[in-house]
C-alpha positions as a Python dict, from the first residue, in 0.01 Angstrom:
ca = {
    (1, 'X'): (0, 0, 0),
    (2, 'X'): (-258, -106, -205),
    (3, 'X'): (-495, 131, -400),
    (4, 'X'): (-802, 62, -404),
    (5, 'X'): (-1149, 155, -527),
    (6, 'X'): (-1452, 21, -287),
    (7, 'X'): (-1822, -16, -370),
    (8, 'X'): (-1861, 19, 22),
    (9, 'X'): (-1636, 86, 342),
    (10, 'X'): (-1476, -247, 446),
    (11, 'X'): (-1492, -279, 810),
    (12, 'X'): (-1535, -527, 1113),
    (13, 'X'): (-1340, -842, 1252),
    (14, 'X'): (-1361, -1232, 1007),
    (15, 'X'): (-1392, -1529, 1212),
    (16, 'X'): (-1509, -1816, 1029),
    (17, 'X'): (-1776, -2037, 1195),
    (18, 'X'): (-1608, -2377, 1046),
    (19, 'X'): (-1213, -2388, 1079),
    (20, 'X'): (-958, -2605, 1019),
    (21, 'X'): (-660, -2710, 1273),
    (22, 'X'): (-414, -2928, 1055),
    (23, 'X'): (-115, -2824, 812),
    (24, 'X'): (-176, -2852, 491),
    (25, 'X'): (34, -2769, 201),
    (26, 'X'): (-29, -2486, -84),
    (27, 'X'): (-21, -2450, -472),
    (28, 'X'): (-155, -2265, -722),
    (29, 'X'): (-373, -2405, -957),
    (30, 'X'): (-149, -2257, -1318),
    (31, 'X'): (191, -2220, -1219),
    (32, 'X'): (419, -2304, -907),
    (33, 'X'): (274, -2230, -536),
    (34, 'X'): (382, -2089, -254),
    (35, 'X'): (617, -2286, -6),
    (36, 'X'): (440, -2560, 268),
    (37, 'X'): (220, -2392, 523),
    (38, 'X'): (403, -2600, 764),
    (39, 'X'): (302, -2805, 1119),
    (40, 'X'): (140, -2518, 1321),
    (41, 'X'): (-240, -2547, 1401),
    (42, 'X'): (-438, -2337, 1075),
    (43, 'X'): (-508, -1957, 1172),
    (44, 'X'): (-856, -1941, 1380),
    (45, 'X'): (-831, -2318, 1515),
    (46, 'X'): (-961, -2360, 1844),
    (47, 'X'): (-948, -2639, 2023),
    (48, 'X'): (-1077, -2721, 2412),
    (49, 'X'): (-1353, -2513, 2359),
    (50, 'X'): (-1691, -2496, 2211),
    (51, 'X'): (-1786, -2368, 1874),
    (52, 'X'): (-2001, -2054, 2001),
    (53, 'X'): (-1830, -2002, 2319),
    (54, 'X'): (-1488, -1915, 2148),
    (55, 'X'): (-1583, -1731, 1877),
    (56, 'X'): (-1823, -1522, 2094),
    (57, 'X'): (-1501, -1448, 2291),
    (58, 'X'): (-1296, -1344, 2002),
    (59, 'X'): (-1563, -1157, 1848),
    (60, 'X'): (-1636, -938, 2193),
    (61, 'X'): (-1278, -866, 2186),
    (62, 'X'): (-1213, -773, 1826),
    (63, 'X'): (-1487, -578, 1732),
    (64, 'X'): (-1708, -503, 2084),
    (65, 'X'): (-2047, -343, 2004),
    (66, 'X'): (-2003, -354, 1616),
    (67, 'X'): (-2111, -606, 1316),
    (68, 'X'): (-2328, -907, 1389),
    (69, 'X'): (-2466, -892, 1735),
    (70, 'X'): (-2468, -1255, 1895),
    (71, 'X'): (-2805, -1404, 1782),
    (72, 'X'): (-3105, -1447, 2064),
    (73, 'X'): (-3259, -1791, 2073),
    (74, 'X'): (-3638, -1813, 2122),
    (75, 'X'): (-3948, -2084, 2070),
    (76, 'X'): (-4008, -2119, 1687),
    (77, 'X'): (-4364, -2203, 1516),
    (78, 'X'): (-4221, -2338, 1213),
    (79, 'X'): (-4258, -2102, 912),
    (80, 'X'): (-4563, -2090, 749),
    (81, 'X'): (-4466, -1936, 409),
    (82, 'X'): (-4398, -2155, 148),
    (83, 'X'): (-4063, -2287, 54),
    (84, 'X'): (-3875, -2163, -220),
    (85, 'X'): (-3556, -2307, -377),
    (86, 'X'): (-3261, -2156, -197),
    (87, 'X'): (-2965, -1951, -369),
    (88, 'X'): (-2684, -2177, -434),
    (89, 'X'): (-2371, -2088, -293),
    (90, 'X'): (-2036, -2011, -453),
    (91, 'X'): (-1720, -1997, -272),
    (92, 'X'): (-1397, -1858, -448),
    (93, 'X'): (-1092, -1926, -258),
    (94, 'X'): (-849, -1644, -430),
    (95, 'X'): (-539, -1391, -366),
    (96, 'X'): (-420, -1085, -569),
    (97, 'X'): (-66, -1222, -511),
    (98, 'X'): (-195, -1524, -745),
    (99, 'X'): (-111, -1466, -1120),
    (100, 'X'): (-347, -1740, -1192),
    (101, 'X'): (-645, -1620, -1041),
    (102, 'X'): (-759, -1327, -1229),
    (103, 'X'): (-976, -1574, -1477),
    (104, 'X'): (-1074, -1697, -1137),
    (105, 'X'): (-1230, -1361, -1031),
    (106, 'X'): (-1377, -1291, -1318),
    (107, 'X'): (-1546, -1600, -1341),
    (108, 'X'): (-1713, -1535, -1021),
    (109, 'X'): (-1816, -1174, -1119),
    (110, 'X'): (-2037, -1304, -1439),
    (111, 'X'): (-2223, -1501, -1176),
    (112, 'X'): (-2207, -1259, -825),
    (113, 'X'): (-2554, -1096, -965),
    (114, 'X'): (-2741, -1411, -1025),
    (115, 'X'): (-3052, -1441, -815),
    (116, 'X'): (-3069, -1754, -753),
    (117, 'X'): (-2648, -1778, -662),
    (118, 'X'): (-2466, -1623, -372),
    (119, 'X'): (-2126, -1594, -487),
    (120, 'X'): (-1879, -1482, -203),
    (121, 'X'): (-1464, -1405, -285),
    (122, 'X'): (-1287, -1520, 20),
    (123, 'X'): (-894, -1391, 24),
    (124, 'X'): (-595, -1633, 123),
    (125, 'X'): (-299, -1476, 306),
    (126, 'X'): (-30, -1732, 216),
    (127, 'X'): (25, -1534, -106),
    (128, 'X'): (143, -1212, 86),
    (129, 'X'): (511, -1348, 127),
    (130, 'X'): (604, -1271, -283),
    (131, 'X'): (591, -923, -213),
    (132, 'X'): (223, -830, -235),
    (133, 'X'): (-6, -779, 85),
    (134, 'X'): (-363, -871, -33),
    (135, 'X'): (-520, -604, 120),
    (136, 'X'): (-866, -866, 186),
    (137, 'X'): (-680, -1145, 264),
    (138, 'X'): (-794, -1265, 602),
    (139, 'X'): (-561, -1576, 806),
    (140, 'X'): (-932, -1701, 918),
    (141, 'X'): (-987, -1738, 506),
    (142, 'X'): (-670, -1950, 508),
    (143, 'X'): (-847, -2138, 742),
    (144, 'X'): (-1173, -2201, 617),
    (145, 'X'): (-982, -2331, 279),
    (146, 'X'): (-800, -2578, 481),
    (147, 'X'): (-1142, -2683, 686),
    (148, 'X'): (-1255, -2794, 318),
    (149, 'X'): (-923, -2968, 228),
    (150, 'X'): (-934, -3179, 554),
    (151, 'X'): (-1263, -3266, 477),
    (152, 'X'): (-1193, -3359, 156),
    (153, 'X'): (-963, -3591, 285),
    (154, 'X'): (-677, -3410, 84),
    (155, 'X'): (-373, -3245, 237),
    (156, 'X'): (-314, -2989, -51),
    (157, 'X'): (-441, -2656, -136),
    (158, 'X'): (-536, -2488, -503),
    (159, 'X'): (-556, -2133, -560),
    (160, 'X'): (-752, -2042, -712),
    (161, 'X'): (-1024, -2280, -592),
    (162, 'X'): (-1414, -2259, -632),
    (163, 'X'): (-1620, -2432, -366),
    (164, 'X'): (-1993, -2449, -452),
    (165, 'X'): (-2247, -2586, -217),
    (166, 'X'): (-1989, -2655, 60),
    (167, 'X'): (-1900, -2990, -121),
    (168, 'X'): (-1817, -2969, -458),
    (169, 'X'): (-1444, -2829, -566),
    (170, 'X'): (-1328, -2695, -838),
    (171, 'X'): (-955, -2600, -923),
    (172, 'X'): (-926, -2522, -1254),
    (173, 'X'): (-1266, -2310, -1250),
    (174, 'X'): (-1397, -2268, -1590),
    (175, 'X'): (-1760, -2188, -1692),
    (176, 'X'): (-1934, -2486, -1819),
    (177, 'X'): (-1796, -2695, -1551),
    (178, 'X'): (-1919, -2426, -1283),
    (179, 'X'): (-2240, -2367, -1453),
    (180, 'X'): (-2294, -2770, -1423),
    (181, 'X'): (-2220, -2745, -1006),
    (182, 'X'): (-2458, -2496, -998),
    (183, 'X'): (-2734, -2665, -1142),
    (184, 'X'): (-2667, -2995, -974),
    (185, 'X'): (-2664, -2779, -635),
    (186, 'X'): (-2965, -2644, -703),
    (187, 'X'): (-3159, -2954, -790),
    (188, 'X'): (-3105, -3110, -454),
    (189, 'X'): (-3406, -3139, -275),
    (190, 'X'): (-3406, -2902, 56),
    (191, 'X'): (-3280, -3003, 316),
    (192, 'X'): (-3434, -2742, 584),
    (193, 'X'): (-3661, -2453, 591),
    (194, 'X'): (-3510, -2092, 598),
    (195, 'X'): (-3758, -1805, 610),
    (196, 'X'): (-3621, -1430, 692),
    (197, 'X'): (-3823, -1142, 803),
    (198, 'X'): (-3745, -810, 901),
    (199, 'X'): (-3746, -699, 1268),
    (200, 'X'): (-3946, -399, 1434),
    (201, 'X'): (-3662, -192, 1473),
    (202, 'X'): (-3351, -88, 1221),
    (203, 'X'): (-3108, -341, 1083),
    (204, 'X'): (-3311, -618, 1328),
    (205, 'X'): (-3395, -957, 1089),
    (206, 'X'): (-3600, -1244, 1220),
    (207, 'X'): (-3407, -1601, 1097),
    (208, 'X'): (-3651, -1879, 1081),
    (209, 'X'): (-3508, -2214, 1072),
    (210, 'X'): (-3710, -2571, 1092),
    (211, 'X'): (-3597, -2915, 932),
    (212, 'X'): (-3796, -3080, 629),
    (213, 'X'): (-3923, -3408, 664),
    (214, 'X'): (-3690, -3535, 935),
    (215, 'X'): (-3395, -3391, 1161),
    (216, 'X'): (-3067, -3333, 1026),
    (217, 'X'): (-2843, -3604, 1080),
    (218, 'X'): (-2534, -3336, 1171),
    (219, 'X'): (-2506, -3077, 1411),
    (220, 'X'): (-2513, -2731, 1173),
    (221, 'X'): (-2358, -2378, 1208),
    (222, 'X'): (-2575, -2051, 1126),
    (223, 'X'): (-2340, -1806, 1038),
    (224, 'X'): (-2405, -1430, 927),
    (225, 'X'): (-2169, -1299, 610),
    (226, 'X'): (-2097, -968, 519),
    (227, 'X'): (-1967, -861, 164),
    (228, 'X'): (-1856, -587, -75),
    (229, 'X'): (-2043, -597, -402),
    (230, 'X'): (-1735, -422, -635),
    (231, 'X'): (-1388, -333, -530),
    (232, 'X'): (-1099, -258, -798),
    (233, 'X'): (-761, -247, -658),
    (234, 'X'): (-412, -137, -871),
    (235, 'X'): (-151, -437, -776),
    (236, 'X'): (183, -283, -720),
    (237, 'X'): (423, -557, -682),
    (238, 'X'): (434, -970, -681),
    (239, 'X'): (266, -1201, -977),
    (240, 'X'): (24, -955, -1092),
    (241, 'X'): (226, -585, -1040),
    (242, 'X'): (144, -350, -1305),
    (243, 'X'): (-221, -507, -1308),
    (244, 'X'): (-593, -288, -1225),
    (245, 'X'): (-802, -610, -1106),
    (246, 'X'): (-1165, -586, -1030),
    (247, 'X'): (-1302, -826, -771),
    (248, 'X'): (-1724, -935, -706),
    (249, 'X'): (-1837, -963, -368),
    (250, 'X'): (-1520, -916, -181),
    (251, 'X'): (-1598, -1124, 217),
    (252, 'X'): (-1545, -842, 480),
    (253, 'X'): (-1667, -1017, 758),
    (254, 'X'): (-1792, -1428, 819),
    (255, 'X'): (-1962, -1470, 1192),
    (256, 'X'): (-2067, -1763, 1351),
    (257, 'X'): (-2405, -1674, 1570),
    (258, 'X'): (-2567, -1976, 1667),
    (259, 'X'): (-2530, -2370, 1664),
    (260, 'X'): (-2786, -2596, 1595),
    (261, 'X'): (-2893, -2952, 1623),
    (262, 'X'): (-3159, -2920, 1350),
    (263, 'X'): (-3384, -3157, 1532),
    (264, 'X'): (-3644, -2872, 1652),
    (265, 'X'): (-3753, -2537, 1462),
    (266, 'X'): (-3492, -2277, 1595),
    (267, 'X'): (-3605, -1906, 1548),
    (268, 'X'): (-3259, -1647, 1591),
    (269, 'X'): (-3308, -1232, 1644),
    (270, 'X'): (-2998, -1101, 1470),
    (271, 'X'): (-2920, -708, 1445),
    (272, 'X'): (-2701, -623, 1147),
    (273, 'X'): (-2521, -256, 1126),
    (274, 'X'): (-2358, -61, 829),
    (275, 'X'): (-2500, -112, 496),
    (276, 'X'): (-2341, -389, 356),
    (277, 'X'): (-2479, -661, 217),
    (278, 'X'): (-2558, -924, 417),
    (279, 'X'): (-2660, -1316, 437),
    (280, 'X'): (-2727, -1596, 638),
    (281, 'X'): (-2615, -1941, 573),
    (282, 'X'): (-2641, -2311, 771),
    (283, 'X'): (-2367, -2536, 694),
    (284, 'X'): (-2316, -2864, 833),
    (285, 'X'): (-2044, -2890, 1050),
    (286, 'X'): (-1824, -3226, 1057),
    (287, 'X'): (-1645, -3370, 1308),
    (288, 'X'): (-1226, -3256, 1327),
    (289, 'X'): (-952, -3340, 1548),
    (290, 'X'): (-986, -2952, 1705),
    (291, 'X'): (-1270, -2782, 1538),
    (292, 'X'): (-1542, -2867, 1341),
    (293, 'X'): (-1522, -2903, 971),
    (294, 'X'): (-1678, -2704, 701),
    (295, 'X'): (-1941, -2916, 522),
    (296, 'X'): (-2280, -2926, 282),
    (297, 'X'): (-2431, -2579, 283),
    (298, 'X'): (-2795, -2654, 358),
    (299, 'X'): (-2942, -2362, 316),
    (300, 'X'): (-2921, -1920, 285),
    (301, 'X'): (-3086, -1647, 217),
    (302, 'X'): (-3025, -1271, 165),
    (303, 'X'): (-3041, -1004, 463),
    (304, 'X'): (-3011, -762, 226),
}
């Protein structure tokens, strides 16, 4: 069992708001990968259903009155404060079963703090079979990877991989190259307006979103993310045994609350419990065979 050293109590059911349904096949970006992930539908698919409706389901049933609370829909007055640049941000795609993604994970800690970058470590599973069970690896992370390979138009996946922006993919993640998505991210022009207010009562956040200029031209997802800022865990066995690795940002839990057809302003009332961080982020969702595919991130913001 892995020991391990947490900057807050991990907690609280992942299900990914953008999922993948087809096989795909794995390998690591240094050194030999794991075997084929083989024919069955990805981890989380969820076909004959929609979006919200199934992962309301599943998300009543793993975690009842706890974590993100389904969002409430009301009449928006589009915000009136001023838009600011949104954070950009940074998906790492990583496993502690992976001996080449240490560089990986430190690479994403030197930019976790930014303020203008929301860096999140998401956990693969398919590493677990060499010996070592990631103890943050989540089979919905798995799946989101996968959501970004099909949409990519690929068929293989990298570990460790860097996704910034929802579009841009990195394999061999290395600073100057990162630094450069980053600012090319950034200097998009927005493509919607994301305010965030505090509710009246405890953990309650007001989510303000409204399109700029025109209506999107996709359907989006707003999905609430949780996180662990610092977590250093003593590997015991597999690629990396022997090894004290710190991680940034560790994903504890990744909840779809609302859909939206960013044609009108939207406002959502979303209650948030515990004390770990916490933010909001609208990602186009493209059309799969089963589920919706992960796509641009258009915009987030911090909870807290």
């Amino acid at each position: 069992m892995a020991r391990a050293k947490l900057g807050a109590t991990l907690g609280g059911a992942i299900l990914l708001g953008l999922m993948a349904a087809a096989p795909v096949q794995a390998q690591e970006g240094a050194a030999g990968g794991p075997q084929g992930l083989g024919a069955r539908p990805a981890p989380g698919a969820m076909p004959g259903q929609s979006l919200i409706e199934s992962l309301n389901r599943a998300l009543d049933r793993a975690i009842g009155p706890q974590g993100a609370q389904p969002a409430v829909v009301n009449t928006l007055i589009a915000p009136s404060a001023k838009l600011k640049p949104a954070p950009v941000v940074v998906e790492l795609f990583t496993s502690q079963g992976c001996s080449a993604c240490p560089p990986a994970d430190q690479l994403l800690a030197q930019v976790a703090n930014r303020p203008d970058v929301v860096a999140l470590s998401l956990h693969v599973d398919y590493w677990d079979y060499l010996g070592w069970e990631d103890p943050f690896a989540q089979p919905a992370f798995t799946a989101r990877q996968k959501g970004y390979v099909r949409a990519a138009g690929e068929r293989t996946l990298y570990t460790p991989q860097v996704i910034v922006g929802g579009e841009q993919s990195l394999t061999a993640p290395a600073a100057g190259t990162l630094e450069r998505m980053i600012s090319a991210e950034a200097a998009e022009p927005p493509r919607l307006a994301l305010a965030v207010a505090e509710g009246e009562a405890p953990g309650q956040y007001v989510i303000d979103l409204a399109p700029v200029g025109r209506a999107l031209d996709r359907p989006s997802v707003v999905q609430i993310v949780r996180y662990v800022p610092q977590a250093q865990v003593e590997i015991l066995r597999g690629e990396n045994a022997g090894k004290v690795l710190d991680f940034a940002n560790v994903v504890t839990a990744w909840h779809a609350v609302a859909e939206w057809d960013g044609r009108a302003p939207l406002r959502l009332n979303a209650q948030i419990e515990g004390t770990e961080p916490a933010v909001v982020i609208v990602q186009t969702a493209l059309p799969g065979k089963a589920a919706p595919l992960p796509g641009p991130i258009l915009s987030t913001a911090r909870l807290r």
